[in-house]
PDB file of C-alpha atoms in Angstrom:
ATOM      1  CA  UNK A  24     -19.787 -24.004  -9.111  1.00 51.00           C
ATOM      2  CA  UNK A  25     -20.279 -26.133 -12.023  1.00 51.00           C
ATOM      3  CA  UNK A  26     -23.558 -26.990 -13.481  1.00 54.00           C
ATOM      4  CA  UNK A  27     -24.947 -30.128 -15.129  1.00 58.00           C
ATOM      5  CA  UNK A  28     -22.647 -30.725 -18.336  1.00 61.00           C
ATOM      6  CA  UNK A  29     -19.543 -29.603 -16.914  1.00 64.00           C
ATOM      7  CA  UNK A  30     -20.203 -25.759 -17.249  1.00 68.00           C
ATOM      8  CA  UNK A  31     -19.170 -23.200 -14.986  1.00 73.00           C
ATOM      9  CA  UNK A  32     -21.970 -20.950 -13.358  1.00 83.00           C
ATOM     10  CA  UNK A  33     -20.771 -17.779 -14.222  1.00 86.00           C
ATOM     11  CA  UNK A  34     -23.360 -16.222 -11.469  1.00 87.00           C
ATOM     12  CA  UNK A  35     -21.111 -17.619  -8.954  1.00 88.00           C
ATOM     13  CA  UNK A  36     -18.445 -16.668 -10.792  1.00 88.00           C
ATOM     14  CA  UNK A  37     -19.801 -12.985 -11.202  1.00 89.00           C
ATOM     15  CA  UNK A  38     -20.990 -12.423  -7.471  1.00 89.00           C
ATOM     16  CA  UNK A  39     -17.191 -13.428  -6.545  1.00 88.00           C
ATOM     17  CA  UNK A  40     -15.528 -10.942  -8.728  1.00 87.00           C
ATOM     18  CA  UNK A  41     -17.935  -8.356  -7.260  1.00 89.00           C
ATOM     19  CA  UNK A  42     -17.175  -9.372  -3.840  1.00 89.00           C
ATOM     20  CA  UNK A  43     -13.502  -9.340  -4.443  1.00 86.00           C
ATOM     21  CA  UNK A  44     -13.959  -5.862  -6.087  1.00 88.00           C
ATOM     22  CA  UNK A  45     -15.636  -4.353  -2.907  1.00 88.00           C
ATOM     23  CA  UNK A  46     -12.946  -5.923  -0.714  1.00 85.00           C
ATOM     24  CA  UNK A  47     -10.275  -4.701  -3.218  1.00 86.00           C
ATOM     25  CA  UNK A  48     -12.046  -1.283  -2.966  1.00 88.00           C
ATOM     26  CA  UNK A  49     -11.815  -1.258   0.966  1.00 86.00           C
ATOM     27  CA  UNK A  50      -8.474  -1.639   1.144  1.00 83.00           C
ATOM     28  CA  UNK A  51      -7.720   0.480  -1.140  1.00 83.00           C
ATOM     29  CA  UNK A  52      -9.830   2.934   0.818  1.00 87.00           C
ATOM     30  CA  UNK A  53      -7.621   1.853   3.668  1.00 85.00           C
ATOM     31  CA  UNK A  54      -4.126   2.522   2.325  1.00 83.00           C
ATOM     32  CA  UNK A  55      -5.148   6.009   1.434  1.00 83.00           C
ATOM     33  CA  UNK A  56      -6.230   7.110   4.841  1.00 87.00           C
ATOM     34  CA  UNK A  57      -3.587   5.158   6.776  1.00 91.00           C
ATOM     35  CA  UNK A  58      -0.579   7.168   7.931  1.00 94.00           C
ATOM     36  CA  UNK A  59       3.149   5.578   8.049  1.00 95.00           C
ATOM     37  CA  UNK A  60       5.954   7.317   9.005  1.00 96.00           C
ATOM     38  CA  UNK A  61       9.904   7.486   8.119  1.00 97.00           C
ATOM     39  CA  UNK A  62      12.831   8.529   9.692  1.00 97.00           C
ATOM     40  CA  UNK A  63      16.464   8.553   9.109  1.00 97.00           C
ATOM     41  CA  UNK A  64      19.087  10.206  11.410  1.00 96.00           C
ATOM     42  CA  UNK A  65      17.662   8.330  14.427  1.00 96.00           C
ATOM     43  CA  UNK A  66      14.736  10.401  14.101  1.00 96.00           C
ATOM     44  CA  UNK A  67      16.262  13.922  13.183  1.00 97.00           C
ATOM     45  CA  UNK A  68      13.893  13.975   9.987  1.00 98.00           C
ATOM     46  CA  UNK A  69      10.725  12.293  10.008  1.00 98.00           C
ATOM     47  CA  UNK A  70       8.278  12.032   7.227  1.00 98.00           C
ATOM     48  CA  UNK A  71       4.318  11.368   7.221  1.00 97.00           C
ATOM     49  CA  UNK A  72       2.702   9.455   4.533  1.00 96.00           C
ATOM     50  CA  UNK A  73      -0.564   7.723   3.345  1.00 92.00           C
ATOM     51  CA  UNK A  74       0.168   4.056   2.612  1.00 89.00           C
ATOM     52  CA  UNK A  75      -0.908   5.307  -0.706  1.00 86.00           C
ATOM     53  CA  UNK A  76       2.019   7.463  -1.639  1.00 89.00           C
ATOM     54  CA  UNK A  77       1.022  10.804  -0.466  1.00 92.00           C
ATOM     55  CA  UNK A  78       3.397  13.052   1.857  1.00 95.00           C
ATOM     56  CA  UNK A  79       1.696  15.030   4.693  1.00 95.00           C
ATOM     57  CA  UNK A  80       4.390  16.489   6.662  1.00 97.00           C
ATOM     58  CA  UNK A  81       8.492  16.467   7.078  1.00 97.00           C
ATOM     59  CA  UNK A  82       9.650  17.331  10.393  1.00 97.00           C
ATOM     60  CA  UNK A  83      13.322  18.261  10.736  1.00 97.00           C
ATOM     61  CA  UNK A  84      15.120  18.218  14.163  1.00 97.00           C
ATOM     62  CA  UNK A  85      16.328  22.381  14.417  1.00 96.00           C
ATOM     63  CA  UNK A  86      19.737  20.645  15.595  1.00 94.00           C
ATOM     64  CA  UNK A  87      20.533  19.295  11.958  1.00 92.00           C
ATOM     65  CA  UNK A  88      20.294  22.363  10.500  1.00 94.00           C
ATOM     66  CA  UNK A  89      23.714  23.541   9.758  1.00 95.00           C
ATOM     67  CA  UNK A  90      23.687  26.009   6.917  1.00 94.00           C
ATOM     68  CA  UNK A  91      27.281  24.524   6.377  1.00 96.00           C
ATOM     69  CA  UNK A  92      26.097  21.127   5.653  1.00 96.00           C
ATOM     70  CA  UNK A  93      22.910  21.500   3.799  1.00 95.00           C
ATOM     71  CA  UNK A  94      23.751  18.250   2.096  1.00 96.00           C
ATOM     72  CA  UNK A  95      23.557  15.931   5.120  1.00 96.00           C
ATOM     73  CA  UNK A  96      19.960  17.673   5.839  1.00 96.00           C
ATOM     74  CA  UNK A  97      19.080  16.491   2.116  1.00 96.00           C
ATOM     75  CA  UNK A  98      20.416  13.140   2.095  1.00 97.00           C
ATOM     76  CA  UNK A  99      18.278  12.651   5.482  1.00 97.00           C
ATOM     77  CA  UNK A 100      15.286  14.464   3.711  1.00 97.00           C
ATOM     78  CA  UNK A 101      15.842  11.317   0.960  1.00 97.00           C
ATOM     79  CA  UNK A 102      16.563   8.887   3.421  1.00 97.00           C
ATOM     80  CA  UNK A 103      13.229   9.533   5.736  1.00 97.00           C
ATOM     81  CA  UNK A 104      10.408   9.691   2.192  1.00 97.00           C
ATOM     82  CA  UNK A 105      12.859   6.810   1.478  1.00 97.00           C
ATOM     83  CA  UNK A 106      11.588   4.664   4.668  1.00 97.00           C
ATOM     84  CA  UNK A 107       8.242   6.008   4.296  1.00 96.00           C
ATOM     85  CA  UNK A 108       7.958   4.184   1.102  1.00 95.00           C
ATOM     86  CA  UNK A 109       9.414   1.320   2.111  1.00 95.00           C
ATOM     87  CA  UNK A 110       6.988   1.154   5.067  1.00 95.00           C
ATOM     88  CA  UNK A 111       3.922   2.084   2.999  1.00 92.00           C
ATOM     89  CA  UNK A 112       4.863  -1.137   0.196  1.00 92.00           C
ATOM     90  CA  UNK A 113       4.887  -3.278   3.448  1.00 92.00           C
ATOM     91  CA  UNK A 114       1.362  -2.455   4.446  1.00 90.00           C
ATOM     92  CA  UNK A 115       0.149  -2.567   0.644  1.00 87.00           C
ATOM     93  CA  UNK A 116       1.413  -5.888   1.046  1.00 88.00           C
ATOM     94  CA  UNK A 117      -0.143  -7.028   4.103  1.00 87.00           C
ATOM     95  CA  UNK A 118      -3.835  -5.358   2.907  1.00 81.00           C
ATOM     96  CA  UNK A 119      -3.617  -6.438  -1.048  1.00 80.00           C
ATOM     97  CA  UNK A 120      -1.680  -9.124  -0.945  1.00 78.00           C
ATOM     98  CA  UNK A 121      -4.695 -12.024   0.706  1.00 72.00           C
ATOM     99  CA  UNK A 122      -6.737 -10.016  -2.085  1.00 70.00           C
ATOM    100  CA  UNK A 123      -4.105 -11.108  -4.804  1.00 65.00           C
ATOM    101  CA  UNK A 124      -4.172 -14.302  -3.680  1.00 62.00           C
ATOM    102  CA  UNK A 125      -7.941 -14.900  -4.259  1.00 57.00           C
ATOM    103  CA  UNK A 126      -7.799 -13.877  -8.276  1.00 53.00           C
ATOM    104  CA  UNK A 127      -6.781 -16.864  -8.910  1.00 53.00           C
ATOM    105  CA  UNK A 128      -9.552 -18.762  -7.326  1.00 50.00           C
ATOM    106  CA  UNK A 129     -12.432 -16.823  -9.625  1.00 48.00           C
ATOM    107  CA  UNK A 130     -11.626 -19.015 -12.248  1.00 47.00           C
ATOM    108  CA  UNK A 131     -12.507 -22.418 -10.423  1.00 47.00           C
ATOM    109  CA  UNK A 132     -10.108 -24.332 -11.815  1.00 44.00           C
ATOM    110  CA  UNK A 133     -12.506 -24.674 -15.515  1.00 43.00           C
ATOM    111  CA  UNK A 134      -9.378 -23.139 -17.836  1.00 45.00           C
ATOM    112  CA  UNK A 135     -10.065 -19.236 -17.298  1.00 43.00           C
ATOM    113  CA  UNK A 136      -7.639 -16.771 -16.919  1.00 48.00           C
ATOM    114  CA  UNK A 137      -5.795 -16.610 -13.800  1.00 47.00           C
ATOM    115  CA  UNK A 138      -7.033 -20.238 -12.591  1.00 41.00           C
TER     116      UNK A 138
END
């Protein structure tokens, strides 16, 4: 990647950043269509994300509804979107993090930002 005189070649440079970009873009197209799902109580409230932060659906188990105890239902309401998120960070990890990882290598070691 580095021409006669010690320059980089910034079309190598460029046609990596674009290829990072469309793999960045894929993933991200990824995370918004894949589903996770969280659950507290054992299972007695369940929620249904994208890996990108949006909730599709909270199921509640009909035998934890006690009008008596409508805290308990909430706290497992929290506790469920609460897993959900935590499951949806893990697979932003596992899709963006290899993509992270290669930012650093754009700059080829010649001083820019992020080598």
């Amino acid at each position: 990647m580095v021409q006669p005189g010690g320059q980089p070649d910034m079309s190598m440079i460029l046609q990596q950043a674009q290829k990072m970009q469309e793999q960045l873009m894929a993933a991200q197209q990824e995370l918004a269509e894949a589903e996770v799902t969280g659950q507290a109580g054992n299972g007695l409230v369940q929620v249904t994300q994208t890996a990108a932060g949006e909730i599709l659906s909270v199921t509640i188990d009909p035998k934890i509804v006690d009008p008596e105890d409508v805290e308990t239902l909430q706290d497992l309401v929290v506790g469920a979107i609460q897993d959900a998120a935590r499951a949806a960070q893990e697979l932003q990890a596992q899709k963006m993090g290899p993509l992270a990882g290669g930012l650093g290598d754009l700059g080829g070691g010649f001083g820019l930002p992020g080598a």
